[in-house]
Tab-separated table of C-alpha atoms and ligand atoms in Angstrom:
chain	number	residue	atom	x	y	z
A	99	MET	CA	8.122	116.599	20.058
A	100	ASN	CA	11.647	116.666	21.463
A	101	TYR	CA	13.651	119.131	19.421
A	102	SER	CA	17.432	118.723	19.183
A	103	ARG	CA	17.885	122.518	19.240
A	104	ASN	CA	15.638	125.411	20.272
A	105	ILE	CA	17.028	128.252	18.175
A	106	LEU	CA	16.011	131.797	19.050
A	107	VAL	CA	16.137	133.875	15.853
A	108	THR	CA	15.809	137.587	16.629
A	109	GLY	CA	14.500	139.972	13.968
A	110	GLY	CA	12.878	137.083	12.105
A	111	ALA	CA	10.019	139.217	10.765
A	112	GLY	CA	12.447	141.480	8.914
A	113	PHE	CA	13.998	141.144	5.486
A	114	ILE	CA	16.947	138.778	6.071
A	115	GLY	CA	15.458	137.171	9.187
A	116	SER	CA	12.340	135.994	7.330
A	117	HIS	CA	14.442	134.358	4.590
A	118	LEU	CA	16.588	132.679	7.230
A	119	ILE	CA	13.574	131.380	9.164
A	120	ARG	CA	12.007	129.962	5.989
A	121	LEU	CA	15.257	128.100	5.299
A	122	LEU	CA	15.644	126.787	8.870
A	123	VAL	CA	12.073	125.561	9.516
A	124	ASN	CA	11.992	123.695	6.195
A	125	LYS	CA	15.500	122.254	6.270
A	126	TYR	CA	15.610	121.268	9.946
A	127	PRO	CA	12.315	119.767	11.183
A	128	GLN	CA	14.343	118.483	14.167
A	129	TYR	CA	14.901	122.086	15.364
A	130	ARG	CA	12.339	124.411	16.921
A	131	ILE	CA	12.708	127.950	15.586
A	132	ILE	CA	11.537	130.703	17.918
A	133	ASN	CA	11.130	133.972	16.035
A	134	LEU	CA	11.522	136.881	18.481
A	135	ASP	CA	10.659	140.258	17.008
A	136	LYS	CA	9.326	143.596	18.220
A	137	LEU	CA	7.588	144.226	14.868
A	138	THR	CA	8.924	147.703	14.233
A	139	TYR	CA	8.069	149.435	10.951
A	140	ALA	CA	10.544	146.991	9.327
A	141	GLY	CA	9.074	143.783	10.746
A	142	ASN	CA	6.097	142.166	9.080
A	143	LEU	CA	4.647	138.748	9.793
A	144	ARG	CA	3.193	138.623	6.320
A	145	ASN	CA	6.781	137.802	5.283
A	146	LEU	CA	6.316	134.419	6.965
A	147	GLU	CA	2.721	133.550	6.026
A	148	ASP	CA	3.831	130.485	4.091
A	149	ILE	CA	5.485	128.837	7.108
A	150	GLU	CA	3.625	130.206	10.142
A	151	GLN	CA	1.553	127.014	10.557
A	152	MET	CA	4.592	124.754	10.699
A	153	GLU	CA	4.891	122.779	13.906
A	154	ASN	CA	8.523	123.685	14.565
A	155	TYR	CA	7.897	127.448	14.309
A	156	VAL	CA	6.857	129.848	17.094
A	157	PHE	CA	6.541	133.651	17.097
A	158	VAL	CA	6.947	135.865	20.166
A	159	LYS	CA	6.524	139.631	20.073
A	160	VAL	CA	9.275	140.965	22.343
A	161	ASP	CA	11.586	143.975	22.377
A	162	ILE	CA	15.216	142.893	22.891
A	163	ILE	CA	15.605	145.911	25.152
A	164	ASP	CA	13.296	144.214	27.660
A	165	LYS	CA	15.742	142.124	29.656
A	166	ASP	CA	13.149	140.477	31.901
A	167	ARG	CA	11.119	139.246	28.922
A	168	ILE	CA	14.305	138.021	27.239
A	169	LYS	CA	15.269	136.046	30.346
A	170	ALA	CA	11.769	134.578	30.537
A	171	ILE	CA	11.863	133.530	26.869
A	172	PHE	CA	15.189	131.733	27.390
A	173	GLN	CA	13.586	129.699	30.153
A	174	GLU	CA	10.140	129.174	28.633
A	175	TYR	CA	11.582	127.817	25.372
A	176	ALA	CA	14.790	126.257	26.764
A	177	VAL	CA	16.723	128.292	24.221
A	178	SER	CA	19.821	126.357	23.151
A	179	ASP	CA	21.126	128.760	20.479
A	180	VAL	CA	20.703	132.320	19.260
A	181	ILE	CA	20.950	133.710	15.749
A	182	HIS	CA	20.745	137.440	16.347
A	183	LEU	CA	19.517	139.671	13.515
A	184	ALA	CA	17.190	142.132	15.283
A	185	ALA	CA	18.491	145.633	14.640
A	186	GLU	CA	17.714	149.069	13.414
A	187	SER	CA	19.218	148.606	9.960
A	188	HIS	CA	18.875	151.782	7.869
A	189	VAL	CA	21.851	154.178	7.695
A	190	ASP	CA	19.768	157.272	6.815
A	191	ARG	CA	17.520	156.723	9.843
A	192	SER	CA	20.617	156.418	12.064
A	193	ILE	CA	21.750	159.834	10.880
A	194	GLU	CA	18.343	161.258	11.901
A	195	ASP	CA	18.034	159.438	15.248
A	196	PRO	CA	21.160	157.634	16.545
A	197	MET	CA	19.672	156.799	19.966
A	198	GLU	CA	17.243	154.129	18.688
A	199	PHE	CA	20.291	152.438	17.151
A	200	VAL	CA	22.193	152.503	20.438
A	201	LYS	CA	19.201	151.058	22.280
A	202	THR	CA	18.376	148.168	19.957
A	203	ASN	CA	21.740	147.402	18.402
A	204	VAL	CA	23.966	147.850	21.446
A	205	LEU	CA	21.855	147.467	24.599
A	206	GLY	CA	19.590	144.871	22.997
A	207	THR	CA	22.584	142.769	21.955
A	208	VAL	CA	24.093	142.954	25.441
A	209	ASN	CA	20.757	141.841	26.951
A	210	LEU	CA	20.786	138.752	24.730
A	211	LEU	CA	24.425	138.013	25.550
A	212	GLN	CA	23.689	138.283	29.279
A	213	ALA	CA	20.691	135.980	29.004
A	214	ALA	CA	22.761	133.415	27.101
A	215	LYS	CA	25.589	133.650	29.639
A	216	GLU	CA	23.202	133.190	32.570
A	217	ASN	CA	21.246	130.300	31.070
A	218	TRP	CA	23.828	128.237	29.236
A	219	ASN	CA	25.941	125.604	30.858
A	220	LYS	CA	29.631	126.047	29.967
A	221	ASP	CA	29.895	122.468	28.721
A	222	GLY	CA	26.675	122.635	26.715
A	223	ASN	CA	26.610	122.567	22.938
A	224	HIS	CA	25.420	126.164	22.403
A	225	ILE	CA	25.994	128.788	19.699
A	226	PHE	CA	25.386	132.550	19.777
A	227	HIS	CA	25.620	133.661	16.136
A	228	HIS	CA	25.667	137.442	15.728
A	229	VAL	CA	24.698	138.708	12.258
A	230	SER	CA	26.603	141.862	11.426
A	231	THR	CA	27.646	144.038	8.540
A	232	ASP	CA	30.676	144.915	6.423
A	233	GLU	CA	30.047	148.578	7.318
A	234	VAL	CA	31.978	148.073	10.573
A	235	TYR	CA	35.195	148.151	8.492
A	236	GLY	CA	34.543	151.691	7.246
A	237	SER	CA	35.124	152.822	3.684
A	238	LEU	CA	37.497	151.546	0.974
A	239	GLY	CA	39.232	153.532	-1.769
A	240	ALA	CA	39.373	152.206	-5.319
A	241	GLU	CA	41.526	149.207	-4.338
A	242	GLY	CA	41.413	146.411	-1.771
A	243	TYR	CA	38.869	144.307	0.082
A	244	PHE	CA	37.578	143.988	3.635
A	245	GLU	CA	39.103	140.933	5.322
A	246	GLU	CA	38.274	139.555	8.762
A	247	VAL	CA	41.497	141.153	10.046
A	248	THR	CA	40.706	144.613	8.648
A	249	PRO	CA	40.600	147.049	11.604
A	250	TYR	CA	37.143	148.325	12.535
A	251	ASP	CA	36.529	151.929	11.411
A	252	PRO	CA	32.767	152.593	11.556
A	253	ARG	CA	31.686	155.985	10.237
A	254	SER	CA	27.884	156.207	10.499
A	255	PRO	CA	25.822	155.963	13.701
A	256	TYR	CA	24.418	152.679	12.306
A	257	SER	CA	27.836	151.134	11.680
A	258	ALA	CA	29.148	152.476	15.016
A	259	SER	CA	26.277	150.703	16.793
A	260	LYS	CA	26.908	147.458	14.888
A	261	ALA	CA	30.669	147.679	15.543
A	262	SER	CA	29.937	148.197	19.216
A	263	SER	CA	27.665	145.144	19.269
A	264	ASP	CA	30.364	143.057	17.520
A	265	HIS	CA	32.869	144.139	20.168
A	266	PHE	CA	30.486	143.120	22.977
A	267	VAL	CA	29.942	139.729	21.330
A	268	MET	CA	33.716	139.157	21.110
A	269	ALA	CA	34.148	140.462	24.669
A	270	PHE	CA	31.677	137.857	25.949
A	271	TYR	CA	33.698	135.166	24.174
A	272	HIS	CA	37.041	136.289	25.594
A	273	THR	CA	35.809	137.217	29.079
A	274	TYR	CA	33.167	134.576	29.814
A	275	GLY	CA	33.866	131.905	27.199
A	276	LEU	CA	30.440	132.383	25.573
A	277	PRO	CA	30.416	130.267	22.366
A	278	ILE	CA	29.964	132.974	19.747
A	279	LYS	CA	30.322	133.354	15.980
A	280	ILE	CA	30.040	136.583	13.961
A	281	SER	CA	29.269	137.046	10.282
A	282	ASN	CA	29.826	140.388	8.497
A	283	CYS	CA	27.899	140.626	5.257
A	284	SER	CA	27.723	143.062	2.350
A	285	ASN	CA	24.541	144.657	0.911
A	286	ASN	CA	21.649	142.240	0.506
A	287	TYR	CA	18.905	142.450	-2.091
A	288	GLY	CA	15.850	140.295	-2.781
A	289	SER	CA	12.169	139.943	-1.985
A	290	HIS	CA	10.580	141.370	1.207
A	291	GLN	CA	13.082	144.228	1.683
A	292	PHE	CA	11.505	147.362	3.117
A	293	PRO	CA	11.238	149.952	0.322
A	294	GLU	CA	13.495	152.517	2.010
A	295	LYS	CA	16.638	150.662	0.843
A	296	LEU	CA	18.141	151.455	-2.567
A	297	ILE	CA	16.889	148.568	-4.735
A	298	PRO	CA	13.245	148.250	-3.590
A	299	LEU	CA	12.934	152.050	-3.347
A	300	MET	CA	14.048	152.416	-6.966
A	301	ILE	CA	11.812	149.553	-8.167
A	302	ASN	CA	8.784	151.096	-6.465
A	303	ASN	CA	9.550	154.583	-7.777
A	304	ILE	CA	10.087	153.309	-11.328
A	305	VAL	CA	6.691	151.557	-11.218
A	306	HIS	CA	4.992	154.775	-10.073
A	307	LYS	CA	7.088	157.054	-12.334
A	308	LYS	CA	8.420	158.953	-9.300
A	309	PRO	CA	11.892	160.599	-9.167
A	310	LEU	CA	14.794	158.189	-8.518
A	311	PRO	CA	16.923	159.938	-5.850
A	312	VAL	CA	20.608	159.117	-6.414
A	313	TYR	CA	22.836	160.481	-3.653
A	314	GLY	CA	25.759	162.696	-4.766
A	315	LYS	CA	27.069	161.628	-8.184
A	316	GLY	CA	26.064	157.981	-7.746
A	317	GLU	CA	29.719	156.922	-7.731
A	318	ASN	CA	29.623	155.074	-4.404
A	319	ILE	CA	30.154	151.339	-4.730
A	320	ARG	CA	28.358	148.500	-2.962
A	321	ASP	CA	28.900	144.718	-3.163
A	322	TRP	CA	25.473	143.077	-3.620
A	323	LEU	CA	24.465	139.608	-2.440
A	324	TRP	CA	21.135	137.814	-2.944
A	325	VAL	CA	19.413	137.510	0.430
A	326	VAL	CA	18.764	133.771	-0.037
A	327	ASP	CA	22.538	133.304	-0.377
A	328	HIS	CA	23.095	135.287	2.823
A	329	ALA	CA	20.636	132.970	4.605
A	330	SER	CA	22.521	129.927	3.296
A	331	ALA	CA	25.815	131.457	4.475
A	332	ILE	CA	24.397	131.988	7.982
A	333	ASP	CA	23.212	128.370	8.002
A	334	ALA	CA	26.694	127.209	6.926
A	335	ILE	CA	28.533	129.365	9.479
A	336	PHE	CA	26.126	128.448	12.286
A	337	HIS	CA	26.725	124.732	11.657
A	338	GLU	CA	30.328	124.635	10.459
A	339	GLY	CA	32.044	127.882	11.491
A	340	ARG	CA	34.551	127.881	14.320
A	341	ILE	CA	33.619	129.241	17.746
A	342	GLY	CA	35.160	132.648	18.510
A	343	GLU	CA	35.653	133.457	14.802
A	344	SER	CA	34.172	135.990	12.439
A	345	TYR	CA	33.421	135.319	8.758
A	346	ASN	CA	32.956	137.823	5.942
A	347	VAL	CA	30.092	137.135	3.525
A	348	GLY	CA	29.891	138.831	0.126
A	349	GLY	CA	29.076	138.447	-3.513
A	350	LEU	CA	32.223	139.686	-5.328
A	351	ASN	CA	29.707	141.830	-7.148
A	352	GLU	CA	30.540	145.533	-7.069
A	353	TRP	CA	28.330	148.148	-8.680
A	354	THR	CA	28.358	151.931	-8.594
A	355	ASN	CA	24.933	153.130	-7.528
A	356	ILE	CA	24.356	154.953	-10.796
A	357	ASP	CA	25.202	151.902	-12.939
A	358	LEU	CA	22.900	149.788	-10.821
A	359	VAL	CA	20.013	152.248	-11.061
A	360	ARG	CA	20.477	152.544	-14.848
A	361	HIS	CA	20.539	148.740	-15.167
A	362	LEU	CA	17.288	148.537	-13.167
A	363	CYS	CA	15.704	151.213	-15.377
A	364	ARG	CA	16.551	149.280	-18.549
A	365	LEU	CA	15.311	145.982	-17.091
A	366	MET	CA	12.066	147.525	-15.908
A	367	ASP	CA	11.406	149.411	-19.150
A	368	LYS	CA	11.348	145.998	-20.829
A	369	LYS	CA	9.149	144.391	-18.154
A	370	LEU	CA	6.693	147.285	-18.073
A	371	GLY	CA	6.534	147.625	-21.857
A	372	ARG	CA	7.962	151.154	-21.750
A	373	ALA	CA	10.194	152.770	-24.365
A	374	ASP	CA	13.949	152.252	-23.865
A	375	GLY	CA	15.325	155.095	-21.706
A	376	GLU	CA	11.935	156.206	-20.350
A	377	SER	CA	12.652	155.312	-16.704
A	378	GLU	CA	16.214	156.708	-16.808
A	379	GLU	CA	14.683	160.134	-17.223
A	380	LEU	CA	13.393	159.795	-13.646
A	381	ILE	CA	16.951	159.749	-12.234
A	382	THR	CA	17.457	162.782	-9.974
A	383	PHE	CA	20.805	163.531	-8.347
A	384	VAL	CA	20.172	164.710	-4.774
A	385	THR	CA	22.297	165.957	-1.846
A	386	ASP	CA	24.745	163.296	-0.761
A	387	ARG	CA	24.302	161.253	2.454
A	388	SER	CA	26.455	162.756	5.265
A	389	GLY	CA	29.648	160.756	5.720
A	390	HIS	CA	28.690	158.547	2.762
A	391	ASP	CA	31.117	155.575	2.641
A	392	LEU	CA	32.688	155.413	-0.822
A	393	ARG	CA	33.157	151.709	-1.405
A	394	TYR	CA	32.460	148.370	0.272
A	395	ALA	CA	33.972	145.152	-1.094
A	396	ILE	CA	34.238	141.848	0.709
A	397	ASP	CA	36.881	139.169	0.567
A	398	ALA	CA	34.839	136.064	1.459
A	399	GLY	CA	37.843	133.734	0.951
A	400	LYS	CA	37.847	132.449	4.546
A	401	LEU	CA	34.215	131.326	4.274
A	402	GLU	CA	34.878	129.628	0.949
A	403	SER	CA	38.101	127.877	1.945
A	404	GLU	CA	37.000	126.775	5.456
A	405	ILE	CA	33.361	125.958	4.794
A	406	GLY	CA	32.988	125.790	1.014
A	407	TRP	CA	30.225	128.430	0.781
A	408	LYS	CA	29.736	130.394	-2.451
A	409	PRO	CA	26.876	132.541	-3.790
A	410	SER	CA	24.447	130.402	-5.809
A	411	ILE	CA	23.354	132.843	-8.495
A	412	GLN	CA	24.616	135.723	-10.621
A	413	PHE	CA	23.473	139.250	-9.804
A	414	GLU	CA	21.563	139.815	-13.071
A	415	GLU	CA	19.485	136.682	-12.418
A	416	GLY	CA	18.849	137.572	-8.763
A	417	LEU	CA	17.909	141.127	-9.661
A	418	GLU	CA	15.406	139.957	-12.259
A	419	LYS	CA	13.810	137.571	-9.742
A	420	THR	CA	13.646	140.481	-7.286
A	421	VAL	CA	12.008	142.846	-9.772
A	422	ASP	CA	9.478	140.136	-10.712
A	423	TRP	CA	8.627	139.579	-7.039
A	424	TYR	CA	7.968	143.282	-6.413
A	425	LEU	CA	5.889	143.566	-9.583
A	426	GLU	CA	3.805	140.560	-8.501
A	427	ASN	CA	3.471	141.769	-4.893
A	428	GLU	CA	2.427	145.383	-5.129
A	429	SER	CA	-0.020	144.794	-2.261
A	430	TRP	CA	2.935	143.881	-0.005
A	431	ILE	CA	4.609	147.237	-0.650
A	432	LYS	CA	1.348	149.043	-0.040
A	433	GLN	CA	0.684	147.220	3.207
A	434	VAL	CA	4.173	147.561	4.684
A	435	THR	CA	4.297	151.242	3.888
A	436	ASP	CA	0.829	152.074	5.228
A	437	GLY	CA	1.225	149.673	8.179
A	438	SER	CA	-2.206	148.092	7.727
A	439	TYR	CA	-1.156	144.445	7.628
A	440	ARG	CA	1.416	144.703	10.410
A	441	GLY	CA	-1.207	146.441	12.514
A	442	TYR	CA	-3.489	143.424	12.356
A	443	TYR	CA	-0.779	141.124	13.711
A	444	ILE	CA	0.321	143.557	16.391
A	445	GLN	CA	-3.223	143.617	17.739
A	446	MET	CA	-3.499	139.862	17.615
A	447	TYR	CA	-0.285	139.316	19.596
A	448	ASP	CA	-0.821	142.237	21.979
A	449	ASN	CA	-4.127	140.691	23.010
A	450	ARG	CA	-2.645	137.315	23.952
B	82	NAD	P1	15.296	144.805	8.787
B	82	NAD	O1	15.295	146.239	9.191
B	82	NAD	O2	14.601	144.395	7.538
B	82	NAD	O3	14.699	143.908	9.951
B	82	NAD	C1	15.023	144.117	11.303
B	82	NAD	C2	14.072	143.292	12.155
B	82	NAD	O4	14.435	143.485	13.522
B	82	NAD	C3	12.600	143.719	12.008
B	82	NAD	O5	11.777	142.587	11.905
B	82	NAD	C4	12.331	144.486	13.299
B	82	NAD	O6	10.967	144.429	13.706
B	82	NAD	C5	13.254	143.774	14.281
B	82	NAD	N1	13.625	144.632	15.415
B	82	NAD	C6	14.102	145.905	15.361
B	82	NAD	N2	14.286	146.380	16.618
B	82	NAD	C7	13.949	145.372	17.473
B	82	NAD	C8	13.938	145.247	18.892
B	82	NAD	N3	14.305	146.261	19.680
B	82	NAD	N4	13.548	144.076	19.427
B	82	NAD	C9	13.158	143.033	18.629
B	82	NAD	N5	13.116	143.111	17.282
B	82	NAD	C10	13.520	144.256	16.719
B	82	NAD	O7	16.841	144.378	8.753
B	82	NAD	P2	17.607	143.396	7.764
B	82	NAD	O8	18.032	144.150	6.581
B	82	NAD	O9	16.838	142.148	7.638
B	82	NAD	O10	18.926	143.132	8.649
B	82	NAD	C11	18.956	142.091	9.611
B	82	NAD	C12	20.320	142.062	10.270
B	82	NAD	O11	21.324	141.850	9.286
B	82	NAD	C13	20.688	143.369	10.973
B	82	NAD	O12	21.363	143.035	12.160
B	82	NAD	C14	21.617	144.078	10.001
B	82	NAD	O13	22.520	144.894	10.687
B	82	NAD	C15	22.294	142.905	9.342
B	82	NAD	N6	22.752	143.123	7.965
B	82	NAD	C16	21.913	143.630	7.018
B	82	NAD	C17	22.363	143.762	5.706
B	82	NAD	C18	21.466	144.290	4.614
B	82	NAD	O14	21.940	144.525	3.491
B	82	NAD	N7	20.182	144.469	4.827
B	82	NAD	C19	23.671	143.401	5.377
B	82	NAD	C20	24.516	142.908	6.386
B	82	NAD	C21	24.034	142.755	7.671
B	83	DAU	O1	26.724	146.844	3.596
B	83	DAU	C1	25.733	146.260	4.381
B	83	DAU	C2	24.684	147.291	4.730
B	83	DAU	O2	23.956	147.548	3.535
B	83	DAU	C3	23.752	146.835	5.835
B	83	DAU	O3	24.481	146.675	7.022
B	83	DAU	C4	22.624	147.850	6.059
B	83	DAU	O4	21.710	147.363	7.020
B	83	DAU	C5	21.908	148.068	4.749
B	83	DAU	O5	20.912	149.050	4.892
B	83	DAU	C6	22.888	148.476	3.652
B	83	DAU	O6	23.418	149.806	3.891
B	83	DAU	P1	23.604	150.884	2.703
B	83	DAU	O7	23.621	152.223	3.293
B	83	DAU	O8	24.727	150.492	1.823
B	83	DAU	O9	22.231	150.581	1.890
B	83	DAU	P2	21.166	151.570	1.217
B	83	DAU	O10	20.227	150.694	0.441
B	83	DAU	O11	20.594	152.535	2.178
B	83	DAU	O12	22.058	152.380	0.168
B	83	DAU	C7	22.816	151.734	-0.834
B	83	DAU	C8	23.597	152.803	-1.586
B	83	DAU	O13	22.660	153.594	-2.336
B	83	DAU	C9	24.332	153.784	-0.700
B	83	DAU	O14	25.562	154.152	-1.332
B	83	DAU	C10	23.407	154.996	-0.616
B	83	DAU	C11	22.727	154.967	-1.957
B	83	DAU	N1	21.328	155.487	-1.979
B	83	DAU	C12	20.449	154.966	-1.093
B	83	DAU	C13	19.126	155.392	-1.083
B	83	DAU	C14	18.137	154.849	-0.077
B	83	DAU	C15	20.945	156.419	-2.939
B	83	DAU	O15	21.747	156.863	-3.768
B	83	DAU	N2	19.637	156.836	-2.930
B	83	DAU	C16	18.710	156.363	-2.040
B	83	DAU	O16	17.539	156.806	-2.077
């Protein structure tokens, strides 16, 4: 089959990457989707079981730090485009061990940019879409929104590494004319998110009646977007966004952490047939995260006015779908946290 595009999606076995790959392989049979992933603790091929047999899908187990393997993949699969999601993504881990974040998020991104620059013809119809975060803009007070022109002000090792990668992506556009696009998204929630992040961690702890650790007073604010809507935004920006531009993606859906956790408790008390207020008793205020950003809020007006993208569902509906998925997929949580399922795939691909 002659594919019209050979799109390298990095980090496709992770949370957002797996939703994006599912969308792309189903919607675009004319494209070949090459999922490149190292399968860290956060990557799990079980996330893609439903599509792994599709003809236009390929998986390769590669570390983006490995520049020779990256170069080889570009040639072997005639890579025409990149949608780059592979990253160390958890802020708390970056506080513990910043160097892994520098390696994957900064050096890994530069390796991919170099490979694209070396392999792509200047007149070719290529796109390097870098998936980034709103955390590069720093922290807001009670008022205002992050816009694409907001100056970068990263404050955690994670956001510093993502900001650095964004700057390299823009530098390759300005210096070498590499056809890039960047999207900066707010907090995602949905199925298949590793249970170290706020929402799946709380769901799992509520199920098992474990303490619900709320950092500080729980007054920090995040803007939550359903992961399927983030995948549709990436699709829209990849196809319709302008080269050399960045686009903010968000849900206009701000919650303090404590309100969100209480809402989850009430929802899950109903689902689990518990007395009203039973799960709220599990809430435990713990030492705050160092340098904890107070508030993130996205102005996604550019994406809406230029491309017409909007979130498809309300938060309450998305959250209920998410809770239902975790309740129906307890074995997934068990397997990603004990590593057993991922281990099987690692062996299979290591032995190739
Ligand atoms: P995730 O941690 O769930 O998945 C990351 C994936 O990258 C995993 O499959 C992992 O195996 C892979 N990976 C890590 N290091 C690698 C390496 N060196 N080489 C190859 N693969 C590697 O992350 P996520 O939440 O799905 O985030 C995906 C991207 O979206 C990241 O770039 C993140 O910064 C960005 N983002 C995330 C959110 C969010 O709320 N989760 C919001 C905005 C932007
Ligand atoms: O804004 C986009 C970013 O959102 C992404 O770039 C990151 O990859 C993603 O991890 C996420 O970062 P956050 O730090 O906002 O997400 P996290 O789920 O870790 O935390 C959400 C909020 O909840 C934050 O204010 C910290 C708080 N929190 C988190 C955990 C894990 C708690 O109060 N208790 C917890 O146990």
